[in-house]
PDB file of C-alpha atoms in Angstrom:
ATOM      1  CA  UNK A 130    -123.507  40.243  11.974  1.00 68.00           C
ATOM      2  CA  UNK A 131    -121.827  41.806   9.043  1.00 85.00           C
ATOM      3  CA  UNK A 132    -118.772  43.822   8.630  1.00 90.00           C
ATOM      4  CA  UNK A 133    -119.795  47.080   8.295  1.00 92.00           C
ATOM      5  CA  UNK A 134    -117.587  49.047   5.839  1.00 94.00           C
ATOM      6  CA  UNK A 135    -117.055  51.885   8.516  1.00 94.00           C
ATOM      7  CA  UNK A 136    -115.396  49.264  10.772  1.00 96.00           C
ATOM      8  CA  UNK A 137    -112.551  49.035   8.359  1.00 96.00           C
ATOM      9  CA  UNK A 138    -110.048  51.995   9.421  1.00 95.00           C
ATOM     10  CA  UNK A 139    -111.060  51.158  12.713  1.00 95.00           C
ATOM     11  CA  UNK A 140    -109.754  47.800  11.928  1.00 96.00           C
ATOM     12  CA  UNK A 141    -106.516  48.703  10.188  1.00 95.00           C
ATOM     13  CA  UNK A 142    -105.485  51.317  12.971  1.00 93.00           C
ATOM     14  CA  UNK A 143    -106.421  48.601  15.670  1.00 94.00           C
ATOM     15  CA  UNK A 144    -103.961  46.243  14.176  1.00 95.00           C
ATOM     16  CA  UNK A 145    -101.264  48.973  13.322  1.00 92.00           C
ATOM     17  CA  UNK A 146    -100.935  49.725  16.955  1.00 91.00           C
ATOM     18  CA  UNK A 147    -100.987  46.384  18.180  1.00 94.00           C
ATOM     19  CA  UNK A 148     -98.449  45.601  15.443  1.00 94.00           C
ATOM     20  CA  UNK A 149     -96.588  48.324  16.162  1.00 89.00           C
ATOM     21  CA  UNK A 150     -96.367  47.689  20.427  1.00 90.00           C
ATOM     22  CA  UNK A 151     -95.434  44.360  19.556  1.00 94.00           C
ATOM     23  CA  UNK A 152     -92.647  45.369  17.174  1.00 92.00           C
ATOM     24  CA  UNK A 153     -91.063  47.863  19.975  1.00 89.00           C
ATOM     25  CA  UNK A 154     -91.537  45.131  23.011  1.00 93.00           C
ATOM     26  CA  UNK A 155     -89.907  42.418  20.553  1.00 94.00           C
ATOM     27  CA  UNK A 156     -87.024  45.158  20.082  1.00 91.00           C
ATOM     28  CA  UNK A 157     -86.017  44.847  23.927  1.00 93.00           C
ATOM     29  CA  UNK A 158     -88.841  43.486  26.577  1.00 94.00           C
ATOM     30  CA  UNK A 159     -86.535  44.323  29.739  1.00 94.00           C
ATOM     31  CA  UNK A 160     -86.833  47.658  29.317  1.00 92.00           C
ATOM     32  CA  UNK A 161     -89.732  50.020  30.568  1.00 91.00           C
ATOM     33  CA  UNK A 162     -90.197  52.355  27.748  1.00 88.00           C
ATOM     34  CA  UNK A 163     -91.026  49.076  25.798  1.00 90.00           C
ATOM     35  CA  UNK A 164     -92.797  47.637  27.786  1.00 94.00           C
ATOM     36  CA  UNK A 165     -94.945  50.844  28.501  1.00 93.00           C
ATOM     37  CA  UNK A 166     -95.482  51.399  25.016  1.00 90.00           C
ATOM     38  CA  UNK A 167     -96.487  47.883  24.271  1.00 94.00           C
ATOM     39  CA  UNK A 168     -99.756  48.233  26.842  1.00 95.00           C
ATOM     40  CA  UNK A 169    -100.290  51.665  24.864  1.00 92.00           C
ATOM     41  CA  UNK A 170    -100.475  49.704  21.715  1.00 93.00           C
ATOM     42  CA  UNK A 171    -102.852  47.171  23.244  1.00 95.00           C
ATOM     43  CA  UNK A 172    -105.133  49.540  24.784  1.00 96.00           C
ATOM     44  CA  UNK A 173    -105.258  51.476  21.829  1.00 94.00           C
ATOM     45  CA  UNK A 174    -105.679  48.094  19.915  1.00 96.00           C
ATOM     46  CA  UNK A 175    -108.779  47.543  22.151  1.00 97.00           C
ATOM     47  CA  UNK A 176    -110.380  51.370  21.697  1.00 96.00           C
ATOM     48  CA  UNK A 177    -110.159  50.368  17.782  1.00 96.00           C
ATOM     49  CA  UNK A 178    -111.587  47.276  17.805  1.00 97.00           C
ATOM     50  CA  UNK A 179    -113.853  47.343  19.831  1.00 97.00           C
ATOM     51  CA  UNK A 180    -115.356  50.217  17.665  1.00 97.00           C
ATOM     52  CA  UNK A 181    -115.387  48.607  14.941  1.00 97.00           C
ATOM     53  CA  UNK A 182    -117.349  46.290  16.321  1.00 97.00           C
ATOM     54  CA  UNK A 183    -119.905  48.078  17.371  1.00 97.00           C
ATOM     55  CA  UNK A 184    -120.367  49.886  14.509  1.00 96.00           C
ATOM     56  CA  UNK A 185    -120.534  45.809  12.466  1.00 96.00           C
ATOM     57  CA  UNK A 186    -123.595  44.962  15.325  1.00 96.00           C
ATOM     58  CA  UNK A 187    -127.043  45.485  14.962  1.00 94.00           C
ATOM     59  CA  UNK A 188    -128.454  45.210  18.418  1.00 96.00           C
ATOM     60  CA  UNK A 189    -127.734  47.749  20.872  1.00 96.00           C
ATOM     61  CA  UNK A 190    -127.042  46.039  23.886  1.00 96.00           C
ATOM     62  CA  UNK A 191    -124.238  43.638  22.386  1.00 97.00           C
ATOM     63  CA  UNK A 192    -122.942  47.571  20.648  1.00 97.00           C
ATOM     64  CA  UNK A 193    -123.200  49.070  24.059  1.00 97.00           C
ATOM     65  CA  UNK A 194    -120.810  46.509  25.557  1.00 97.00           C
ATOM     66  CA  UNK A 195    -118.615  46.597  23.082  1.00 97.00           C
ATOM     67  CA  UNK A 196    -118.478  50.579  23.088  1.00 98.00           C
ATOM     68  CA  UNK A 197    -117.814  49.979  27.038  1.00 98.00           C
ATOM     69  CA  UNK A 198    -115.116  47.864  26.719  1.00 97.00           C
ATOM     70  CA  UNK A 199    -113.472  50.007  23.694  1.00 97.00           C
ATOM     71  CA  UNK A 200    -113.752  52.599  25.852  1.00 97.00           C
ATOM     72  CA  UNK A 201    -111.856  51.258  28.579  1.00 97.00           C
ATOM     73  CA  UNK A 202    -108.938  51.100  25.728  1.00 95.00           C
ATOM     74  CA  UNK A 203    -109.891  55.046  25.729  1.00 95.00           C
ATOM     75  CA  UNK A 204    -109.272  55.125  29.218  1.00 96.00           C
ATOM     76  CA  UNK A 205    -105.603  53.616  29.767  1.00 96.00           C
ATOM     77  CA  UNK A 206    -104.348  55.950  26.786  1.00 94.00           C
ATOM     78  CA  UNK A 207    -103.504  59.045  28.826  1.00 93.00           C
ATOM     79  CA  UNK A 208    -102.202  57.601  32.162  1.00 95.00           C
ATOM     80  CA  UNK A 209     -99.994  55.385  29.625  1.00 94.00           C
ATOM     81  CA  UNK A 210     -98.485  58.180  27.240  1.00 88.00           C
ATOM     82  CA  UNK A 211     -97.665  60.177  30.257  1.00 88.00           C
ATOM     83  CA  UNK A 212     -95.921  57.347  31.732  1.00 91.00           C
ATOM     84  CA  UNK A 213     -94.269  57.110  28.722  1.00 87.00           C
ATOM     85  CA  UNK A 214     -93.335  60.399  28.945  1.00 84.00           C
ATOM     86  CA  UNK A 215     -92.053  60.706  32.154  1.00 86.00           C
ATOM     87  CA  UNK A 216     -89.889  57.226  31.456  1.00 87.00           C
ATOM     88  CA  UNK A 217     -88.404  58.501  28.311  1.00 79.00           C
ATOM     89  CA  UNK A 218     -87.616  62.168  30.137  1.00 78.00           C
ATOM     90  CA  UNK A 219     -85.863  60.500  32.956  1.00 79.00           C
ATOM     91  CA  UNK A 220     -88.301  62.138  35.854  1.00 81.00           C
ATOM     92  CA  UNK A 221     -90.339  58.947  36.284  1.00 86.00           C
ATOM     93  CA  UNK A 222     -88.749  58.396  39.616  1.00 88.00           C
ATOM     94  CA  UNK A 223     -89.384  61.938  40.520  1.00 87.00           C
ATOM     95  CA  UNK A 224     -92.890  61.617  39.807  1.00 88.00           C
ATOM     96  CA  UNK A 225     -93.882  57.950  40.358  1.00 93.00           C
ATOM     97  CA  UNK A 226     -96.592  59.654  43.062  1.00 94.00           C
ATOM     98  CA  UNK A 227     -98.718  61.596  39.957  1.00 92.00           C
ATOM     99  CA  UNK A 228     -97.762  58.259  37.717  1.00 94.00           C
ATOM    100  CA  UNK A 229     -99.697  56.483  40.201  1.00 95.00           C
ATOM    101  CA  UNK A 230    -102.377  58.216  40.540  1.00 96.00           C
ATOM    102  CA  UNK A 231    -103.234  58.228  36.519  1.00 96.00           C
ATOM    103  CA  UNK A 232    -103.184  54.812  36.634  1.00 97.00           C
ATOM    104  CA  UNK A 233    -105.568  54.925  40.022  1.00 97.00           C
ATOM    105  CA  UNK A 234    -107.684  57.409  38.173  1.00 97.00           C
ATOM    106  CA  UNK A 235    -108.263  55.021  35.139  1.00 97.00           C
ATOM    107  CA  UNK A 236    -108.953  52.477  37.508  1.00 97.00           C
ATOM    108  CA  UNK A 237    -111.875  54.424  39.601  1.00 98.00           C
ATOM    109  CA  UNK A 238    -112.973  55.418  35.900  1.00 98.00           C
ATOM    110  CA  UNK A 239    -112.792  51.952  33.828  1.00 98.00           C
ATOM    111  CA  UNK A 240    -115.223  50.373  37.098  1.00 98.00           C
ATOM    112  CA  UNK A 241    -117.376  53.463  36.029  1.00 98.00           C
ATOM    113  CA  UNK A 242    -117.034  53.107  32.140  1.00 98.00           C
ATOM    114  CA  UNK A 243    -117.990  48.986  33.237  1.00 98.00           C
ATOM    115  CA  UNK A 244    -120.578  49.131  35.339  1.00 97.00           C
ATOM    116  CA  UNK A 245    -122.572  52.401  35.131  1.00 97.00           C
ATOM    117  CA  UNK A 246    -123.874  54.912  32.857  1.00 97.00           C
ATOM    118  CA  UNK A 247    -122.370  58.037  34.366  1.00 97.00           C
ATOM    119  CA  UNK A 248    -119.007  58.091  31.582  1.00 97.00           C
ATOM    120  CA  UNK A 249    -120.760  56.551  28.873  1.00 97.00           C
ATOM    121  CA  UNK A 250    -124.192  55.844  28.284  1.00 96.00           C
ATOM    122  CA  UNK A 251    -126.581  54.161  25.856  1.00 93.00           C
ATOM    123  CA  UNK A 252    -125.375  55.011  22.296  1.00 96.00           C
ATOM    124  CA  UNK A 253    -127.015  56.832  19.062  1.00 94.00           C
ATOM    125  CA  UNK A 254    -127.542  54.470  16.231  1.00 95.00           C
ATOM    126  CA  UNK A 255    -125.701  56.777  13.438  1.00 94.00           C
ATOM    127  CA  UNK A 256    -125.327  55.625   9.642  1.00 93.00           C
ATOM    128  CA  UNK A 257    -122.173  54.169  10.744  1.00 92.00           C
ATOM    129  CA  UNK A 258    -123.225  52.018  13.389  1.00 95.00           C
ATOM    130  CA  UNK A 259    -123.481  52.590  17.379  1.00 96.00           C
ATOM    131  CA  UNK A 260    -121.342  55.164  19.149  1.00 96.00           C
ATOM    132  CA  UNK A 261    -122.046  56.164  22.938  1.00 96.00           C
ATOM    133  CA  UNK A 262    -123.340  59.309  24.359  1.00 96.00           C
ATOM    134  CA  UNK A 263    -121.890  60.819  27.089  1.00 96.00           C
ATOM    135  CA  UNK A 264    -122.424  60.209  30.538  1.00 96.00           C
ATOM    136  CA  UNK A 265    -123.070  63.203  33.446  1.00 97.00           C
ATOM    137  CA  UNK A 266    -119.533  62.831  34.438  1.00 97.00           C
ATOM    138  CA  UNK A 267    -117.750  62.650  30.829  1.00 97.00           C
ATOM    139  CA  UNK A 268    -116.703  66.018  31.083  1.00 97.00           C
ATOM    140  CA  UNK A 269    -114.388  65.350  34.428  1.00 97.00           C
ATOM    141  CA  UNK A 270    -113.343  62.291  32.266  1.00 97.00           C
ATOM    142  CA  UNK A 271    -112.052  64.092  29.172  1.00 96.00           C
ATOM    143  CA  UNK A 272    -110.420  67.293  31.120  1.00 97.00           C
ATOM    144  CA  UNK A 273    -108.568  64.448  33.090  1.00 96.00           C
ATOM    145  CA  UNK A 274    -107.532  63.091  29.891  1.00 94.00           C
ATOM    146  CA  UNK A 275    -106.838  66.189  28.211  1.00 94.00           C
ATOM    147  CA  UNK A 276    -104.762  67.096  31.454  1.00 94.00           C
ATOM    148  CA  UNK A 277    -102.885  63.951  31.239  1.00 92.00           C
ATOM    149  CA  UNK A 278    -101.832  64.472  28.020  1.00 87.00           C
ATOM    150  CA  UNK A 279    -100.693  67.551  28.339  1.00 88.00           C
ATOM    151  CA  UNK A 280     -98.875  66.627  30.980  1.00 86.00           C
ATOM    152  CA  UNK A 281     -97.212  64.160  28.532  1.00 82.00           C
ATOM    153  CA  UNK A 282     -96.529  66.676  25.977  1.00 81.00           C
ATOM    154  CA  UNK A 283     -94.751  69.214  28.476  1.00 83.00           C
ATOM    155  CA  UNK A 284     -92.527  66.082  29.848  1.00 78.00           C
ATOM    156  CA  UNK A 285     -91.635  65.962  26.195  1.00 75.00           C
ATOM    157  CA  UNK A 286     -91.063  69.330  25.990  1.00 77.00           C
ATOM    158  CA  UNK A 287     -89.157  69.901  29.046  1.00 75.00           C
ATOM    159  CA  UNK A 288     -86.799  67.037  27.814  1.00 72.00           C
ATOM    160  CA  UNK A 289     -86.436  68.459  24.133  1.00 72.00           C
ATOM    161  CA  UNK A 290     -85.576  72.055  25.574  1.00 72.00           C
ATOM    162  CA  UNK A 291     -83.613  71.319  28.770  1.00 71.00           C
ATOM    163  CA  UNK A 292     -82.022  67.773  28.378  1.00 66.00           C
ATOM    164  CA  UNK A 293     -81.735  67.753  24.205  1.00 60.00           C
ATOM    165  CA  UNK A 294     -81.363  63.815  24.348  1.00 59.00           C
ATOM    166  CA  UNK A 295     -83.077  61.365  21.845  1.00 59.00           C
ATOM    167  CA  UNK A 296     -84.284  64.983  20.174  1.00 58.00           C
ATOM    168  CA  UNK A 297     -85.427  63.074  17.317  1.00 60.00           C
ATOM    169  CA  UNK A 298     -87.324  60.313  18.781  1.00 59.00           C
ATOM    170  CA  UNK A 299     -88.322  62.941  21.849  1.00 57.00           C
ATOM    171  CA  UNK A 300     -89.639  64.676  18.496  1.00 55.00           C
ATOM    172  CA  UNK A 301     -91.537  62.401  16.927  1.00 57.00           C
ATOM    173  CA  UNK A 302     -93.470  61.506  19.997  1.00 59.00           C
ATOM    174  CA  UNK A 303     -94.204  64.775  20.633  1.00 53.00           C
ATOM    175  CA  UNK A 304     -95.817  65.276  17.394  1.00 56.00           C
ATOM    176  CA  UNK A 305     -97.384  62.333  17.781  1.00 56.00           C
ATOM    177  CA  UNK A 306     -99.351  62.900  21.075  1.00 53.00           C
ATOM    178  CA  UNK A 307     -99.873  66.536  19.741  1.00 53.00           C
ATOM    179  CA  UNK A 308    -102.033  65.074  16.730  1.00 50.00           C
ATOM    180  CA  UNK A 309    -103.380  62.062  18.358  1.00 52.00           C
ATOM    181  CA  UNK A 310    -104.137  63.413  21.799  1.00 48.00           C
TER     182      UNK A 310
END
């Protein structure tokens, strides 16, 4: 196996946002917006390179598990940033039921993601390497992740408009989920 050239930016982002999870936990690992973020960073970290090596491997099988797991990463990013939203707005206690069921959610769906094709299946061989096609229940996947993170972004919102605290940092995270998510 090779390293493909179209596993690079995978690689760089992957270690950006592992970097950068470590950098906030390091900052202040008592406290829950940290630590939060940090597991976004990791999970993202996984999505990344996981995909990038896939796209570096040459038989399908060893791509297709490596998509799988990747995807998992995928998974844990929405229940995560709206966590992180809900922490950072101060209604995490007021919501701890819907917080728990994201995280339940990505649970029922990383077993699927793992063990069946139904959210995933077997991928397309592109120029770039493997990527997976999607699975009869991918749509219910990405309109709970699209909810989720909407969800986040509204927190956000809420908090920017209502509460005005942290507006800068409450702005940059918006943006950020707004162009990532």
């Amino acid at each position: 196996m090779g390293l493909s050239v179209y596993s690079v930016p995978n690689i760089i982002v992957g270690i950006s946002f592992i970097l950068l999870g470590i950098f906030v936990f390091s900052k202040n690992p008592r406290k829950r917006p940290n630590r939060v973020f940090f597991l976004l960073g990791c999970t993202s970290f996984l999505w990344q390179i996981m995909y990038a090596l896939a796209f570096s491997l040459s038989d399908a099988r060893e791509a297709f598990l490596a998509l799988r797991f990747g995807y998992v990463g995928v998974n844990f990013i929405a229940p995560l940033a709206c966590h992180s939203a809900y922490i950072v707005s101060r209604q995490d206690q007021k919501f701890k039921a819907y917080i728990t069921a994201t995280y339940v959610l990505g649970g029922i769906f990383a077993v699927l993601i793992l063990t069946t094709p139904l959210i995933i299946s077997e991928p397309y061989k592109y120029f770039w390497g493997y990527y997976p096609k999607h699975g009869l229940l991918h749509p219910f996947f990405l309109a709970s992740f699209i909810g989720q993170v909407n969800v986040a972004i509204i927190a956000y919102t809420y908090e920017l408009i209502f509460k005005r605290k942290s507006k800068t940092k409450l702005q940059f995270t918006q943006m950020a989920l707004m162009l990532g998510g």
